[in-house]
Short mmCIF file of C-alpha atoms in Angstrom, two decimals:
data_model
loop_
_atom_site.label_atom_id
_atom_site.label_comp_id
_atom_site.label_asym_id
_atom_site.label_seq_id
_atom_site.Cartn_x
_atom_site.Cartn_y
_atom_site.Cartn_z
CA MET A 37 -50.47 -37.60 -25.30
CA ALA A 38 -52.10 -34.81 -27.35
CA ALA A 39 -55.68 -33.82 -26.61
CA ALA A 40 -56.68 -34.81 -30.17
CA GLU A 41 -55.32 -38.31 -29.66
CA VAL A 42 -57.26 -38.70 -26.42
CA ARG A 43 -60.44 -37.60 -28.13
CA ASN A 44 -59.81 -39.96 -31.06
CA GLY A 45 -59.18 -42.84 -28.64
CA LYS A 46 -62.39 -42.19 -26.79
CA ALA A 47 -64.32 -41.88 -30.04
CA GLY A 48 -62.91 -45.18 -31.27
CA ARG A 49 -63.90 -47.00 -28.08
CA ALA A 50 -67.39 -45.48 -28.28
CA LEU A 51 -67.71 -46.76 -31.87
CA ARG A 52 -66.62 -50.25 -30.85
CA VAL A 53 -69.12 -50.31 -27.96
CA ASP A 54 -71.86 -49.06 -30.28
CA ALA A 55 -71.04 -51.73 -32.88
CA GLU A 56 -71.15 -54.50 -30.30
CA ARG A 57 -74.42 -53.17 -28.93
CA ASN A 58 -75.94 -53.19 -32.41
CA ARG A 59 -74.73 -56.75 -32.96
CA GLU A 60 -76.42 -57.91 -29.77
CA ARG A 61 -79.61 -56.11 -30.63
CA LEU A 62 -79.64 -57.73 -34.08
CA LEU A 63 -79.09 -61.17 -32.61
CA ARG A 64 -81.90 -60.76 -30.12
CA ALA A 65 -84.18 -59.44 -32.82
CA ALA A 66 -83.28 -62.27 -35.20
CA GLN A 67 -83.97 -64.89 -32.52
CA CYS A 68 -87.39 -63.44 -31.84
CA VAL A 69 -88.43 -62.89 -35.46
CA PHE A 70 -87.12 -66.25 -36.67
CA ALA A 71 -88.93 -67.98 -33.82
CA GLU A 72 -92.19 -66.17 -34.73
CA ARG A 73 -92.08 -66.35 -38.50
CA GLY A 74 -89.35 -68.76 -39.68
CA LEU A 75 -86.01 -68.23 -41.43
CA SER A 76 -87.35 -66.76 -44.67
CA VAL A 77 -88.53 -63.52 -43.02
CA PRO A 78 -87.26 -60.35 -44.77
CA LEU A 79 -84.04 -59.14 -43.17
CA ASP A 80 -85.45 -55.60 -43.17
CA ASP A 81 -87.95 -56.75 -40.59
CA ILE A 82 -85.14 -57.97 -38.33
CA ALA A 83 -83.28 -54.69 -38.71
CA ALA A 84 -86.47 -52.78 -37.89
CA ARG A 85 -87.09 -54.92 -34.79
CA ALA A 86 -83.54 -54.18 -33.67
CA GLY A 87 -83.92 -50.49 -34.32
CA VAL A 88 -81.08 -50.25 -36.82
CA GLY A 89 -80.82 -49.78 -40.57
CA ILE A 90 -80.47 -52.62 -43.01
CA ALA A 91 -76.93 -51.43 -43.88
CA THR A 92 -75.94 -51.98 -40.24
CA LEU A 93 -77.31 -55.53 -40.37
CA TYR A 94 -75.28 -56.33 -43.49
CA ARG A 95 -72.11 -54.85 -41.98
CA ARG A 96 -72.43 -57.22 -39.04
CA PHE A 97 -73.83 -60.20 -40.96
CA PRO A 98 -73.07 -60.08 -44.71
CA THR A 99 -75.24 -63.13 -45.50
CA ARG A 100 -78.48 -64.54 -44.15
CA GLU A 101 -76.65 -67.80 -43.36
CA GLU A 102 -74.20 -65.94 -41.07
CA LEU A 103 -77.04 -64.34 -39.22
CA VAL A 104 -78.92 -67.62 -38.88
CA GLY A 105 -75.77 -69.38 -37.64
CA ALA A 106 -75.05 -66.71 -35.07
CA ALA A 107 -78.67 -66.49 -33.89
CA PHE A 108 -79.10 -70.23 -33.57
CA GLU A 109 -75.69 -71.23 -32.20
CA ALA A 110 -77.20 -71.63 -28.75
CA LYS A 111 -80.02 -73.74 -30.21
CA LEU A 112 -77.59 -76.00 -32.04
CA LEU A 113 -75.59 -76.32 -28.86
CA ALA A 114 -78.76 -77.34 -27.03
CA TYR A 115 -79.43 -79.92 -29.77
CA ALA A 116 -75.94 -81.41 -29.41
CA VAL A 117 -76.17 -81.37 -25.63
CA ALA A 118 -79.57 -83.11 -25.80
CA ALA A 119 -78.02 -85.92 -27.82
CA GLU A 120 -75.10 -86.26 -25.42
CA GLU A 121 -77.38 -86.22 -22.39
CA ALA A 122 -79.48 -88.94 -23.99
CA LEU A 123 -76.39 -91.15 -24.07
CA ALA A 124 -76.26 -90.90 -20.25
CA VAL A 125 -79.74 -92.50 -19.99
CA PRO A 126 -79.13 -96.16 -19.05
CA ASP A 127 -82.10 -97.65 -20.91
CA PRO A 128 -81.33 -97.68 -24.69
CA TRP A 129 -84.96 -97.24 -25.81
CA ALA A 130 -85.64 -94.51 -23.27
CA SER A 131 -82.47 -92.83 -24.50
CA PHE A 132 -83.58 -92.91 -28.16
CA ALA A 133 -87.26 -92.13 -27.61
CA GLY A 134 -86.51 -89.36 -25.07
CA PHE A 135 -84.05 -87.67 -27.43
CA VAL A 136 -86.48 -87.79 -30.36
CA GLU A 137 -89.30 -86.37 -28.23
CA ARG A 138 -87.01 -83.62 -26.94
CA ILE A 139 -85.95 -82.40 -30.38
CA CYS A 140 -89.53 -82.59 -31.67
CA ALA A 141 -90.55 -80.41 -28.75
CA MET A 142 -87.79 -77.94 -29.66
CA GLN A 143 -89.28 -77.81 -33.13
CA ALA A 144 -92.78 -77.22 -31.81
CA GLY A 145 -91.69 -74.30 -29.67
CA ASP A 146 -89.68 -72.36 -32.23
CA ARG A 147 -90.66 -71.86 -35.89
CA GLY A 148 -87.13 -70.79 -36.78
CA PHE A 149 -85.68 -73.91 -35.23
CA THR A 150 -88.21 -75.96 -37.21
CA ASP A 151 -86.76 -74.50 -40.39
CA LEU A 152 -83.19 -74.86 -39.16
CA VAL A 153 -83.41 -78.60 -38.51
CA THR A 154 -84.88 -79.29 -41.96
CA MET A 155 -82.25 -77.33 -43.94
CA SER A 156 -78.54 -77.59 -44.68
CA LEU A 157 -77.12 -74.07 -44.67
CA SER A 158 -73.68 -72.81 -45.47
CA SER A 159 -72.47 -72.65 -41.87
CA PRO A 160 -69.71 -70.91 -39.97
CA ASP A 161 -67.11 -73.23 -38.52
CA ARG A 162 -68.67 -73.18 -35.07
CA THR A 163 -72.14 -74.13 -36.42
CA ALA A 164 -70.68 -76.92 -38.53
CA GLU A 165 -68.76 -78.19 -35.51
CA LEU A 166 -71.95 -78.38 -33.46
CA ARG A 167 -73.76 -80.24 -36.22
CA GLU A 168 -70.99 -82.82 -36.42
CA ARG A 169 -70.93 -83.16 -32.65
CA ALA A 170 -74.68 -83.89 -32.67
CA TYR A 171 -74.30 -86.31 -35.57
CA ARG A 172 -71.75 -88.40 -33.71
CA ALA A 173 -73.91 -88.56 -30.56
CA VAL A 174 -77.06 -89.48 -32.52
CA ALA A 175 -75.20 -92.26 -34.29
CA ARG A 176 -74.18 -93.67 -30.91
CA ILE A 177 -77.77 -93.44 -29.57
CA ILE A 178 -79.03 -95.40 -32.59
CA GLY A 179 -76.26 -97.97 -32.47
CA ARG A 180 -76.74 -98.64 -28.78
CA ALA A 181 -80.51 -99.12 -29.19
CA GLN A 182 -79.97 -101.48 -32.08
CA GLN A 183 -77.45 -103.54 -30.16
CA ALA A 184 -79.99 -103.85 -27.35
CA GLY A 185 -82.59 -105.11 -29.80
CA VAL A 186 -85.07 -102.30 -29.12
CA LEU A 187 -84.63 -100.39 -32.39
CA ARG A 188 -85.05 -101.67 -35.92
CA ASP A 189 -81.72 -102.78 -37.41
CA ASP A 190 -82.37 -100.84 -40.62
CA VAL A 191 -82.71 -97.43 -38.94
CA VAL A 192 -79.95 -95.04 -39.90
CA VAL A 193 -79.12 -91.49 -38.81
CA GLU A 194 -80.54 -90.14 -42.07
CA ASP A 195 -83.99 -91.39 -41.01
CA LEU A 196 -84.18 -88.67 -38.31
CA PRO A 197 -84.17 -85.77 -40.78
CA LEU A 198 -87.04 -87.52 -42.59
CA MET A 199 -88.94 -87.73 -39.32
CA LEU A 200 -88.20 -84.09 -38.50
CA LEU A 201 -89.40 -83.01 -41.95
CA ALA A 202 -92.70 -84.81 -41.28
CA ASN A 203 -92.97 -83.30 -37.84
CA ALA A 204 -92.19 -79.84 -39.18
CA GLY A 205 -95.19 -80.09 -41.51
CA VAL A 206 -97.54 -81.08 -38.69
CA VAL A 207 -96.13 -78.39 -36.37
CA HIS A 208 -96.66 -75.74 -39.03
CA ALA A 209 -100.21 -76.84 -39.91
CA THR A 210 -101.47 -77.29 -36.36
CA ARG A 211 -99.46 -74.64 -34.41
CA ASP A 212 -102.43 -72.40 -33.69
CA ALA A 213 -105.46 -74.74 -33.72
CA ALA A 214 -103.98 -77.92 -32.18
CA PRO A 215 -100.51 -77.13 -30.88
CA HIS A 216 -99.95 -80.55 -29.32
CA ALA A 217 -100.97 -82.63 -32.34
CA TRP A 218 -97.34 -83.36 -33.11
CA ARG A 219 -97.18 -85.59 -30.04
CA ARG A 220 -99.69 -87.98 -31.66
CA LEU A 221 -97.57 -88.16 -34.81
CA LEU A 222 -94.53 -88.79 -32.70
CA ALA A 223 -96.23 -91.70 -30.98
CA PHE A 224 -96.94 -93.32 -34.35
CA LEU A 225 -93.42 -92.69 -35.57
CA LEU A 226 -91.80 -94.14 -32.41
CA ASP A 227 -93.91 -97.28 -32.83
CA GLY A 228 -92.59 -97.56 -36.33
CA PHE A 229 -89.00 -97.48 -35.07
CA ARG A 230 -89.52 -100.49 -32.84
CA PRO A 231 -88.56 -103.95 -34.16
CA ALA A 232 -91.38 -106.41 -34.72
CA ALA A 233 -91.37 -109.88 -36.25
CA SER A 234 -94.42 -109.02 -38.42
CA GLN A 235 -92.76 -106.09 -40.07
CA GLY A 236 -91.30 -106.46 -43.54
CA PRO A 237 -88.06 -104.87 -44.64
CA MET A 238 -88.01 -101.12 -45.00
CA PRO A 239 -87.46 -99.41 -48.32
CA ALA A 240 -83.87 -98.29 -48.73
CA PRO A 241 -83.10 -95.09 -46.79
CA PRO A 242 -81.82 -91.98 -48.53
CA THR A 243 -78.05 -91.91 -48.77
CA PRO A 244 -76.18 -89.12 -46.92
CA ALA A 245 -75.58 -87.39 -50.25
CA GLN A 246 -79.26 -87.60 -51.16
CA MET A 247 -80.35 -86.13 -47.80
CA ASP A 248 -77.80 -83.35 -48.23
CA ARG A 249 -79.47 -82.45 -51.55
CA VAL A 250 -82.92 -82.64 -49.93
CA LEU A 251 -81.99 -80.31 -47.12
CA LYS A 252 -80.22 -77.87 -49.42
CA GLY A 253 -83.28 -77.91 -51.67
CA ASN A 254 -85.42 -77.02 -48.65
CA VAL A 255 -83.32 -73.84 -48.28
CA THR A 256 -84.09 -72.84 -51.89
CA ALA A 257 -87.79 -73.68 -51.50
CA LYS A 258 -88.08 -71.43 -48.45
CA GLY A 259 -86.13 -68.64 -50.13
CA VAL A 260 -83.39 -68.61 -47.51
CA GLY A 261 -80.35 -69.04 -49.71
CA CYS A 262 -78.20 -66.10 -50.85
CA PRO A 263 -76.17 -67.75 -53.60
CA ASP A 264 -74.65 -64.51 -54.82
CA LEU A 265 -73.23 -63.74 -51.37
CA ALA A 266 -72.72 -67.05 -49.60
CA PRO A 267 -70.20 -69.74 -50.52
CA SER A 268 -71.54 -73.12 -51.47
CA ALA A 269 -72.03 -75.49 -48.58
CA PRO A 270 -69.44 -78.29 -48.50
CA THR A 271 -70.63 -81.78 -49.17
CA ALA A 272 -71.11 -83.37 -45.71
CA ARG A 273 -73.15 -85.93 -43.91
CA PRO A 274 -76.55 -84.40 -43.05
CA ILE A 275 -77.22 -83.99 -39.38
CA PRO A 276 -80.74 -84.59 -38.09
CA ASP A 277 -80.47 -80.95 -38.29
CA GLY A 278 -79.91 -79.69 -36.05
#
């Protein structure tokens, strides 16, 4: 092998190592900045935190949605695992209430995750797979609690995104002054999920299509979408986003 070929091979490997190092630095920076400031933070700030230029960020993650999906894949996995672990809890009400408390706590601890679970983003295949996995588990949690008579019969999966939207507002407003206030809201909400003879029928829940529009609208309201770069999100059942 010629000396020039050896040098070129070493240079190519060095470039690949450098590219992977930059990707990891960008992901770590995105996780930190999203957690601190939410998903609408300028991408230049993430690049600066990672110590790279904005062009490097866009080479690795052409759209904001791709960066969000990669940065939060572990969070979405934790969300899906939380739902599946809740199914292993023998008591149906403890399963439902424990899962709801756990995901609300995840919201309270991470501002980026708070945004993530109240949006419907154009997602890479892996992210969409995790959302669907969580949806199936949550549907089973709800169905089991209803069969046991401990959860209102008119509760549907789409009610959880509504609850998370409410919790997100409280978390945002009280994060600094009263960081545990969301737990009081949660107690009221859980009481509302319980069946009671004195309760009248609930208003009709949003349909899956309506919730999909709500969550996509939340993306636009927060300035997260990149419609000129990202493909439109497919119509799908909304996950209690997770």
